[in-house]
CSV table of C-alpha atoms in Angstrom, one decimal:
chain,number,residue,atom,x,y,z
A,67,MET,CA,0.0,0.0,0.0
A,68,ASP,CA,1.4,3.3,-1.1
A,69,ASP,CA,2.2,5.6,1.8
A,70,GLY,CA,2.7,8.4,-0.8
A,71,ASN,CA,-1.1,8.3,-0.9
A,72,PRO,CA,-2.2,11.1,1.5
A,73,VAL,CA,-5.5,9.3,2.4
A,74,VAL,CA,-3.6,6.2,3.4
A,75,ARG,CA,-1.4,8.3,5.7
A,76,LEU,CA,-4.4,9.9,7.2
A,77,LEU,CA,-6.2,6.6,7.8
A,78,LYS,CA,-3.1,5.1,9.4
A,79,ARG,CA,-2.7,8.0,11.8
A,80,ARG,CA,-6.3,7.8,12.8
A,81,ILE,CA,-6.1,4.0,13.3
A,82,ALA,CA,-2.9,4.4,15.4
A,83,ASP,CA,-4.7,7.1,17.5
A,84,GLU,CA,-8.2,5.7,17.7
A,85,GLY,CA,-8.0,2.0,16.9
A,86,PRO,CA,-9.7,0.3,13.9
A,87,LEU,CA,-12.2,2.4,12.1
A,88,ASP,CA,-15.7,1.3,11.1
A,89,VAL,CA,-16.2,0.9,7.4
A,90,ALA,CA,-18.5,3.9,7.1
A,91,THR,CA,-15.7,6.1,8.5
A,92,PHE,CA,-13.2,4.6,6.2
A,93,MET,CA,-15.5,5.4,3.2
A,94,ALA,CA,-16.2,8.9,4.4
A,95,VAL,CA,-12.5,9.8,4.7
A,96,ALA,CA,-11.6,8.1,1.4
A,97,LEU,CA,-14.4,9.8,-0.6
A,98,ALA,CA,-15.0,13.1,1.1
A,99,HIS,CA,-11.9,14.3,3.1
A,100,PRO,CA,-11.9,18.1,2.5
A,101,GLU,CA,-8.4,18.1,1.0
A,102,HIS,CA,-7.7,14.6,-0.3
A,103,GLY,CA,-11.0,12.9,-0.7
A,104,TYR,CA,-11.7,11.1,-4.0
A,105,TYR,CA,-14.7,13.3,-5.0
A,106,VAL,CA,-12.9,16.5,-3.8
A,107,THR,CA,-9.9,16.2,-6.0
A,108,ARG,CA,-11.0,15.0,-9.4
A,109,ASP,CA,-13.5,14.5,-12.2
A,110,PRO,CA,-14.2,10.8,-11.8
A,111,LEU,CA,-16.4,10.4,-14.9
A,112,GLY,CA,-15.9,9.4,-18.5
A,113,ALA,CA,-13.3,7.4,-20.4
A,114,ALA,CA,-10.4,9.2,-18.6
A,115,GLY,CA,-12.0,8.7,-15.2
A,116,ASP,CA,-13.1,5.7,-13.3
A,117,PHE,CA,-16.8,5.2,-14.2
A,118,THR,CA,-19.6,6.4,-16.5
A,119,THR,CA,-23.1,7.2,-15.5
A,120,ALA,CA,-26.3,7.0,-17.6
A,121,PRO,CA,-26.5,10.8,-18.4
A,122,GLU,CA,-23.0,10.5,-19.9
A,123,ILE,CA,-24.0,7.5,-22.0
A,124,SER,CA,-26.8,9.3,-23.8
A,125,GLN,CA,-28.8,12.5,-23.8
A,126,MET,CA,-31.9,10.4,-23.9
A,127,PHE,CA,-31.6,9.6,-20.2
A,128,GLY,CA,-31.6,13.2,-19.0
A,129,GLU,CA,-34.3,14.2,-21.5
A,130,LEU,CA,-36.7,11.6,-20.3
A,131,VAL,CA,-36.0,12.5,-16.6
A,132,GLY,CA,-36.8,16.1,-17.6
A,133,LEU,CA,-40.1,15.0,-19.3
A,134,TRP,CA,-40.9,13.0,-16.1
A,135,CYS,CA,-40.4,16.2,-14.1
A,136,ALA,CA,-42.8,18.1,-16.5
A,137,ASP,CA,-45.5,15.4,-16.3
A,138,THR,CA,-45.2,15.2,-12.5
A,139,TRP,CA,-45.3,19.0,-12.2
A,140,GLN,CA,-48.6,19.0,-14.1
A,141,ALA,CA,-50.0,16.3,-11.9
A,142,LEU,CA,-49.0,18.3,-8.8
A,143,GLY,CA,-51.2,21.2,-10.0
A,144,ARG,CA,-48.5,23.2,-11.8
A,145,PRO,CA,-46.9,24.9,-8.8
A,146,ASP,CA,-45.1,28.1,-9.5
A,147,PRO,CA,-42.5,28.4,-8.3
A,148,PHE,CA,-41.1,25.0,-7.4
A,149,ALA,CA,-37.6,23.7,-6.5
A,150,LEU,CA,-35.9,21.5,-9.1
A,151,ILE,CA,-33.2,19.8,-7.0
A,152,GLU,CA,-30.5,17.3,-8.1
A,153,PHE,CA,-28.3,15.4,-5.7
A,154,GLY,CA,-24.9,14.4,-7.0
A,155,PRO,CA,-25.2,16.2,-10.4
A,156,GLY,CA,-21.9,14.9,-11.8
A,157,ARG,CA,-20.8,17.2,-14.6
A,158,GLY,CA,-24.3,18.7,-14.8
A,159,THR,CA,-25.1,16.7,-17.9
A,160,LEU,CA,-28.4,15.2,-16.6
A,161,MET,CA,-29.7,18.7,-15.5
A,162,ALA,CA,-28.7,20.3,-18.8
A,163,ASP,CA,-30.5,17.6,-20.8
A,164,ALA,CA,-33.5,17.7,-18.5
A,165,LEU,CA,-33.7,21.5,-18.9
A,166,ARG,CA,-33.6,21.2,-22.6
A,167,ALA,CA,-36.6,18.9,-22.5
A,168,LEU,CA,-38.4,21.2,-20.1
A,169,ALA,CA,-38.0,24.0,-22.6
A,170,GLY,CA,-40.9,22.2,-24.5
A,171,VAL,CA,-43.1,23.0,-21.5
A,172,PRO,CA,-42.3,26.7,-21.0
A,173,ALA,CA,-44.5,27.2,-18.0
A,174,CYS,CA,-42.8,24.4,-16.1
A,175,ARG,CA,-39.3,25.6,-17.1
A,176,ASP,CA,-40.1,29.2,-16.0
A,177,ALA,CA,-41.5,28.0,-12.7
A,178,ALA,CA,-38.4,25.9,-11.9
A,179,ARG,CA,-35.8,27.1,-9.4
A,180,ILE,CA,-32.7,25.0,-9.9
A,181,HIS,CA,-30.7,23.7,-6.9
A,182,LEU,CA,-27.7,21.4,-7.1
A,183,VAL,CA,-26.5,19.5,-4.0
A,184,GLU,CA,-22.7,19.0,-4.6
A,185,THR,CA,-19.8,18.8,-2.2
A,186,SER,CA,-17.0,18.5,-4.8
A,187,PRO,CA,-15.4,21.8,-5.9
A,188,VAL,CA,-14.1,20.2,-9.0
A,189,LEU,CA,-17.5,19.0,-10.1
A,190,ARG,CA,-19.2,22.3,-9.1
A,191,ASP,CA,-16.9,24.1,-11.5
A,192,MET,CA,-17.8,21.6,-14.3
A,193,GLN,CA,-21.5,22.0,-13.5
A,194,ARG,CA,-21.3,25.8,-13.7
A,195,ARG,CA,-19.8,25.5,-17.1
A,196,THR,CA,-22.3,22.9,-18.3
A,197,LEU,CA,-25.2,25.0,-17.0
A,198,ALA,CA,-23.9,28.4,-18.1
A,199,GLY,CA,-26.9,30.5,-19.0
A,200,HIS,CA,-29.1,28.9,-16.4
A,201,HIS,CA,-29.5,30.4,-13.0
A,202,ALA,CA,-28.7,27.8,-10.3
A,203,ALA,CA,-27.8,27.6,-6.7
A,204,TRP,CA,-25.3,25.1,-5.1
A,205,HIS,CA,-25.6,23.5,-1.7
A,206,GLU,CA,-23.8,21.1,0.6
A,207,ARG,CA,-27.1,19.4,1.6
A,208,LEU,CA,-30.9,19.6,1.0
A,209,PRO,CA,-31.6,23.3,0.8
A,210,ASP,CA,-34.3,25.2,2.6
A,211,THR,CA,-36.6,26.2,-0.2
A,212,GLY,CA,-38.9,28.4,1.9
A,213,GLY,CA,-41.9,26.0,1.7
A,214,MET,CA,-41.7,25.5,-2.1
A,215,PRO,CA,-42.7,22.1,-3.4
A,216,ALA,CA,-39.8,20.2,-4.8
A,217,LEU,CA,-39.0,17.8,-7.6
A,218,VAL,CA,-35.9,15.9,-6.5
A,219,ILE,CA,-33.6,13.9,-8.8
A,220,ALA,CA,-30.9,11.6,-7.3
A,221,ASN,CA,-29.2,9.5,-9.9
A,222,GLU,CA,-26.3,7.4,-8.6
A,223,PHE,CA,-26.2,9.4,-5.4
A,224,LEU,CA,-27.1,7.0,-2.7
A,225,ASP,CA,-24.6,4.3,-3.7
A,226,ALA,CA,-21.7,6.6,-2.8
A,227,LEU,CA,-22.9,7.3,0.8
A,228,PRO,CA,-21.0,5.4,3.5
A,229,VAL,CA,-22.2,1.9,4.6
A,230,GLU,CA,-21.5,0.0,7.8
A,231,GLN,CA,-20.6,-3.7,7.6
A,232,TYR,CA,-21.1,-6.5,10.1
A,233,VAL,CA,-19.8,-10.1,10.1
A,234,ARG,CA,-21.8,-13.0,11.5
A,235,THR,CA,-19.5,-14.7,14.1
A,236,ASN,CA,-20.5,-17.3,16.7
A,237,GLY,CA,-24.2,-16.6,16.1
A,238,ALA,CA,-23.9,-12.8,16.6
A,239,TRP,CA,-23.2,-9.8,14.4
A,240,HIS,CA,-19.9,-8.0,14.9
A,241,ALA,CA,-18.8,-4.7,13.3
A,242,ARG,CA,-16.3,-5.0,10.5
A,243,ARG,CA,-13.6,-2.4,10.8
A,244,VAL,CA,-10.4,-1.3,9.0
A,245,GLY,CA,-7.3,-1.7,11.0
A,246,LEU,CA,-3.5,-2.3,10.3
A,247,SER,CA,-1.9,-5.6,9.7
A,248,ALA,CA,0.5,-6.6,12.4
A,249,ASP,CA,2.9,-8.1,9.8
A,250,THR,CA,3.0,-5.4,7.1
A,251,GLY,CA,1.4,-2.3,8.6
A,252,THR,CA,-1.0,-2.1,5.7
A,253,LEU,CA,-4.7,-1.5,5.9
A,254,CYS,CA,-6.8,-4.7,6.5
A,255,PHE,CA,-10.2,-5.7,7.6
A,256,VAL,CA,-10.7,-6.8,11.2
A,257,THR,CA,-13.7,-7.9,13.2
A,258,ASP,CA,-14.7,-6.2,16.5
A,259,PRO,CA,-14.6,-8.8,19.2
A,260,ALA,CA,-17.7,-7.3,20.9
A,261,PRO,CA,-21.1,-8.2,19.5
A,262,ALA,CA,-22.8,-5.2,17.8
A,263,ALA,CA,-25.9,-3.6,19.2
A,264,LEU,CA,-28.1,-4.8,16.4
A,265,ASP,CA,-31.5,-6.4,16.5
A,266,ALA,CA,-30.9,-10.1,17.4
A,267,ALA,CA,-33.6,-11.1,15.0
A,268,LEU,CA,-31.9,-9.4,12.0
A,269,ALA,CA,-31.2,-12.0,9.4
A,270,PRO,CA,-31.3,-14.8,12.0
A,271,HIS,CA,-30.6,-17.6,9.4
A,272,ALA,CA,-27.4,-15.9,8.1
A,273,HIS,CA,-24.5,-18.3,7.8
A,274,GLU,CA,-21.3,-18.1,9.8
A,275,GLY,CA,-19.1,-15.4,8.1
A,276,ALA,CA,-22.0,-13.7,6.3
A,277,ILE,CA,-21.7,-10.0,5.8
A,278,LEU,CA,-24.5,-7.6,6.5
A,279,GLU,CA,-24.5,-4.0,5.2
A,280,ARG,CA,-26.4,-1.1,6.6
A,281,ALA,CA,-26.5,2.5,5.4
A,282,PRO,CA,-27.7,5.0,8.1
A,283,ALA,CA,-26.4,7.8,5.8
A,284,VAL,CA,-28.7,6.7,3.0
A,285,GLU,CA,-31.6,6.4,5.3
A,286,ALA,CA,-31.0,9.8,6.8
A,287,ALA,CA,-30.7,11.5,3.3
A,288,VAL,CA,-33.9,9.8,2.1
A,289,ALA,CA,-35.7,10.7,5.3
A,290,ASP,CA,-34.8,14.4,4.9
A,291,ILE,CA,-36.1,14.4,1.3
A,292,ALA,CA,-39.3,12.5,2.2
A,293,ARG,CA,-40.0,14.9,5.1
A,294,HIS,CA,-39.7,17.9,2.7
A,295,ILE,CA,-42.1,16.3,0.2
A,296,VAL,CA,-44.7,15.4,2.9
A,297,ASP,CA,-44.5,18.9,4.4
A,298,ASP,CA,-44.2,21.1,1.3
A,299,GLY,CA,-45.2,18.9,-1.6
A,300,GLY,CA,-43.4,17.4,-4.6
A,301,GLU,CA,-41.9,14.1,-5.5
A,302,ALA,CA,-38.5,12.5,-5.6
A,303,LEU,CA,-36.9,10.1,-8.1
A,304,PHE,CA,-34.1,7.8,-6.9
A,305,ILE,CA,-32.2,5.9,-9.6
A,306,ASP,CA,-29.3,3.6,-8.6
A,307,TYR,CA,-28.0,0.1,-8.7
A,308,GLY,CA,-29.2,-2.1,-5.9
A,309,TYR,CA,-31.6,-4.7,-4.6
A,310,THR,CA,-35.2,-4.7,-3.6
A,311,ALA,CA,-35.4,-6.8,-0.5
A,312,HIS,CA,-33.3,-7.0,2.7
A,313,ALA,CA,-30.5,-9.5,2.2
A,314,THR,CA,-27.0,-10.3,3.4
A,315,GLY,CA,-23.9,-10.2,1.3
A,316,GLU,CA,-21.1,-7.8,0.6
A,317,THR,CA,-21.6,-5.2,-2.2
A,318,LEU,CA,-19.0,-2.6,-1.2
A,319,GLN,CA,-16.7,-2.2,-4.2
A,320,ALA,CA,-13.8,-0.1,-5.5
A,321,VAL,CA,-13.3,0.9,-9.1
A,322,ARG,CA,-10.3,2.6,-10.7
A,323,GLY,CA,-9.9,3.1,-14.4
A,324,HIS,CA,-13.2,1.4,-15.1
A,325,LYS,CA,-11.8,-1.8,-13.5
A,326,PRO,CA,-12.6,-3.3,-10.0
A,327,ILE,CA,-9.8,-3.2,-7.5
A,328,ASP,CA,-9.4,-4.2,-3.9
A,329,VAL,CA,-11.4,-1.9,-1.6
A,330,LEU,CA,-8.4,-1.1,0.6
A,331,ALA,CA,-5.9,-0.8,-2.3
A,332,ALA,CA,-6.2,2.9,-3.2
A,333,PRO,CA,-8.5,4.9,-0.9
A,334,GLY,CA,-8.9,8.4,-2.1
A,335,GLU,CA,-7.8,7.3,-5.6
A,336,SER,CA,-10.6,4.9,-6.4
A,337,ASP,CA,-14.4,5.1,-6.4
A,338,LEU,CA,-16.1,3.4,-3.5
A,339,THR,CA,-19.7,2.4,-3.7
A,340,ALA,CA,-22.2,-0.1,-2.3
A,341,HIS,CA,-25.4,-1.4,-3.8
A,342,VAL,CA,-28.5,0.4,-2.5
A,343,ASN,CA,-31.0,-1.5,-0.3
A,344,PHE,CA,-34.2,-0.1,-1.8
A,345,ALA,CA,-36.3,-1.9,0.9
A,346,ALA,CA,-34.5,0.3,3.5
A,347,VAL,CA,-34.9,3.4,1.3
A,348,ALA,CA,-38.7,2.8,1.1
A,349,GLU,CA,-38.9,2.2,4.8
A,350,ALA,CA,-37.0,5.4,5.6
A,351,ALA,CA,-39.4,7.4,3.3
A,352,ALA,CA,-42.5,5.7,4.7
A,353,ALA,CA,-41.4,6.5,8.3
A,354,GLN,CA,-41.8,10.2,7.3
A,355,GLY,CA,-45.3,9.6,6.1
A,356,ALA,CA,-44.4,9.4,2.4
A,357,ARG,CA,-45.7,6.9,-0.1
A,358,CYS,CA,-43.3,5.0,-2.4
A,359,HIS,CA,-43.9,3.9,-5.9
A,360,GLY,CA,-41.7,1.1,-7.2
A,361,PRO,CA,-38.9,0.2,-7.3
A,362,VAL,CA,-39.0,-0.8,-11.0
A,363,ASP,CA,-36.1,-1.8,-13.2
A,364,GLN,CA,-34.5,1.1,-15.0
A,365,GLY,CA,-35.2,-0.5,-18.4
A,366,VAL,CA,-38.9,-0.8,-17.6
A,367,PHE,CA,-39.0,2.8,-16.4
A,368,LEU,CA,-37.3,4.2,-19.4
A,369,GLU,CA,-39.4,2.1,-21.8
A,370,ARG,CA,-42.6,3.4,-20.2
A,371,LEU,CA,-41.3,6.9,-20.6
A,372,GLY,CA,-40.8,6.3,-24.4
A,373,ILE,CA,-37.1,5.9,-24.8
A,374,ARG,CA,-37.5,3.7,-27.9
A,375,ALA,CA,-39.5,6.4,-29.6
A,376,ARG,CA,-36.9,9.0,-28.6
A,377,ALA,CA,-34.1,6.8,-30.0
A,378,ARG,CA,-36.0,6.5,-33.3
A,379,ALA,CA,-36.5,10.3,-33.5
A,380,LEU,CA,-32.8,10.9,-32.9
A,381,SER,CA,-31.8,8.2,-35.5
A,382,ALA,CA,-34.0,9.7,-38.2
A,383,HIS,CA,-31.6,12.5,-38.9
A,384,ALA,CA,-28.4,10.8,-37.8
A,385,SER,CA,-25.4,9.5,-39.8
A,386,PRO,CA,-24.9,5.7,-39.8
A,387,ALA,CA,-22.2,6.0,-37.2
A,388,GLN,CA,-24.4,8.1,-35.0
A,389,ARG,CA,-27.3,5.6,-35.4
A,390,THR,CA,-24.9,2.9,-34.2
A,391,ASP,CA,-24.0,5.0,-31.2
A,392,ILE,CA,-27.7,5.6,-30.4
A,393,GLU,CA,-28.5,1.9,-30.6
A,394,THR,CA,-25.5,1.1,-28.4
A,395,ALA,CA,-26.5,3.6,-25.8
A,396,LEU,CA,-30.1,2.3,-25.9
A,397,ALA,CA,-28.9,-1.2,-25.2
A,398,ARG,CA,-26.7,0.0,-22.3
A,399,LEU,CA,-29.5,1.9,-20.7
A,400,ILE,CA,-32.3,-0.7,-20.9
A,401,GLY,CA,-30.7,-4.0,-21.7
A,402,PRO,CA,-31.1,-6.8,-19.1
A,403,ALA,CA,-27.4,-7.6,-19.4
A,404,GLU,CA,-26.4,-4.0,-19.0
A,405,MET,CA,-28.1,-1.3,-16.8
A,406,GLY,CA,-31.6,-2.3,-17.5
A,407,THR,CA,-32.2,-4.6,-14.5
A,408,LEU,CA,-29.3,-3.9,-12.2
A,409,PHE,CA,-30.5,-0.3,-11.8
A,410,LYS,CA,-33.7,0.4,-10.0
A,411,VAL,CA,-36.0,3.5,-9.9
A,412,LEU,CA,-38.1,4.5,-6.9
A,413,ALA,CA,-40.4,7.5,-6.6
A,414,VAL,CA,-41.3,9.1,-3.2
A,415,ALA,CA,-44.5,11.1,-3.0
A,416,ARG,CA,-47.2,12.3,-0.7
A,417,PRO,CA,-49.6,9.6,0.5
A,418,ASP,CA,-52.5,10.8,-1.7
A,419,ALA,CA,-50.4,11.1,-4.9
A,420,ALA,CA,-51.3,8.9,-7.9
A,421,PRO,CA,-48.5,6.8,-9.3
A,422,PRO,CA,-46.2,9.0,-11.4
A,423,ALA,CA,-45.2,8.3,-15.0
A,424,GLY,CA,-43.2,5.1,-15.2
A,425,PHE,CA,-44.8,3.5,-12.2
A,426,GLU,CA,-48.4,3.1,-13.5
A,427,THR,CA,-48.7,-0.6,-12.9
A,428,THR,CA,-46.7,-0.9,-9.7
A,429,PRO,CA,-48.2,-1.2,-6.2
């Protein structure tokens, strides 16, 4: 492990001072340290980065999200003004594409007040360039909108929030932590000898050595958004890779240069994410009095919104090479072997709201 890596040095000092760190703290330092955190120091997206998100694959994704916003705005009674809030906006590509689609519904576009929740100074600068000409406000957390209803978009935001891990040992759950190897002094996983203060009935049939992930940061973020919607109106759209029922198993992963690497190999220099437990997301929203629609597979959601028709419209005036790119992007976004089934979409609304577009046949 490279001690030239400033995050590694920081982690080693903290472990020496405090003892092994829980996995959530490790993730928080690696991703969000104010000087050396992964998201603070770089643009992680695209071919030159570490991963690619749906908005970067095709304009169709952001355009359809924008049309979803317009349709939902109309169903909400056309509030004017309303807050259009995006969490984790990346390069600003999704918002730019969504606003282009909203231009076709001028009253909605005029009523929208754009808010971006972004902690990375590098990405904020990129978002400002991408959204030049649009008035927007940036925030570290969910903004106070003064009672305005809100349409909230969170695409691949929840997966980057820290998770806790627990290991099943001798019939009990024990916190998994990051410590230092006695032999090499490198970062390694260790198990807390004391049983964790978890519900004893949690996954009672888990096998010895099973790993359980919990994400209090995800639940807190969702609860804040759901509370805003219940109090002030609006809806939220969460899009992420994950699973739909409580389960055991390790999903924490590290990616560098579009390839998986060991989670502890390059903290601060690799993307760390965990699959989203959509059952826990729905429970966190419901605890605030909100109603959830979905989750549905991303492929199903985008097809219901008309992505195939949009692809045909784009292809009609495209060159052969461009048509190939459109077809490839379509397959990546909705294909079962690509993002179509791994990614899920969940809407959070007030209890009396009808199912929004894309969720018409779900409970």
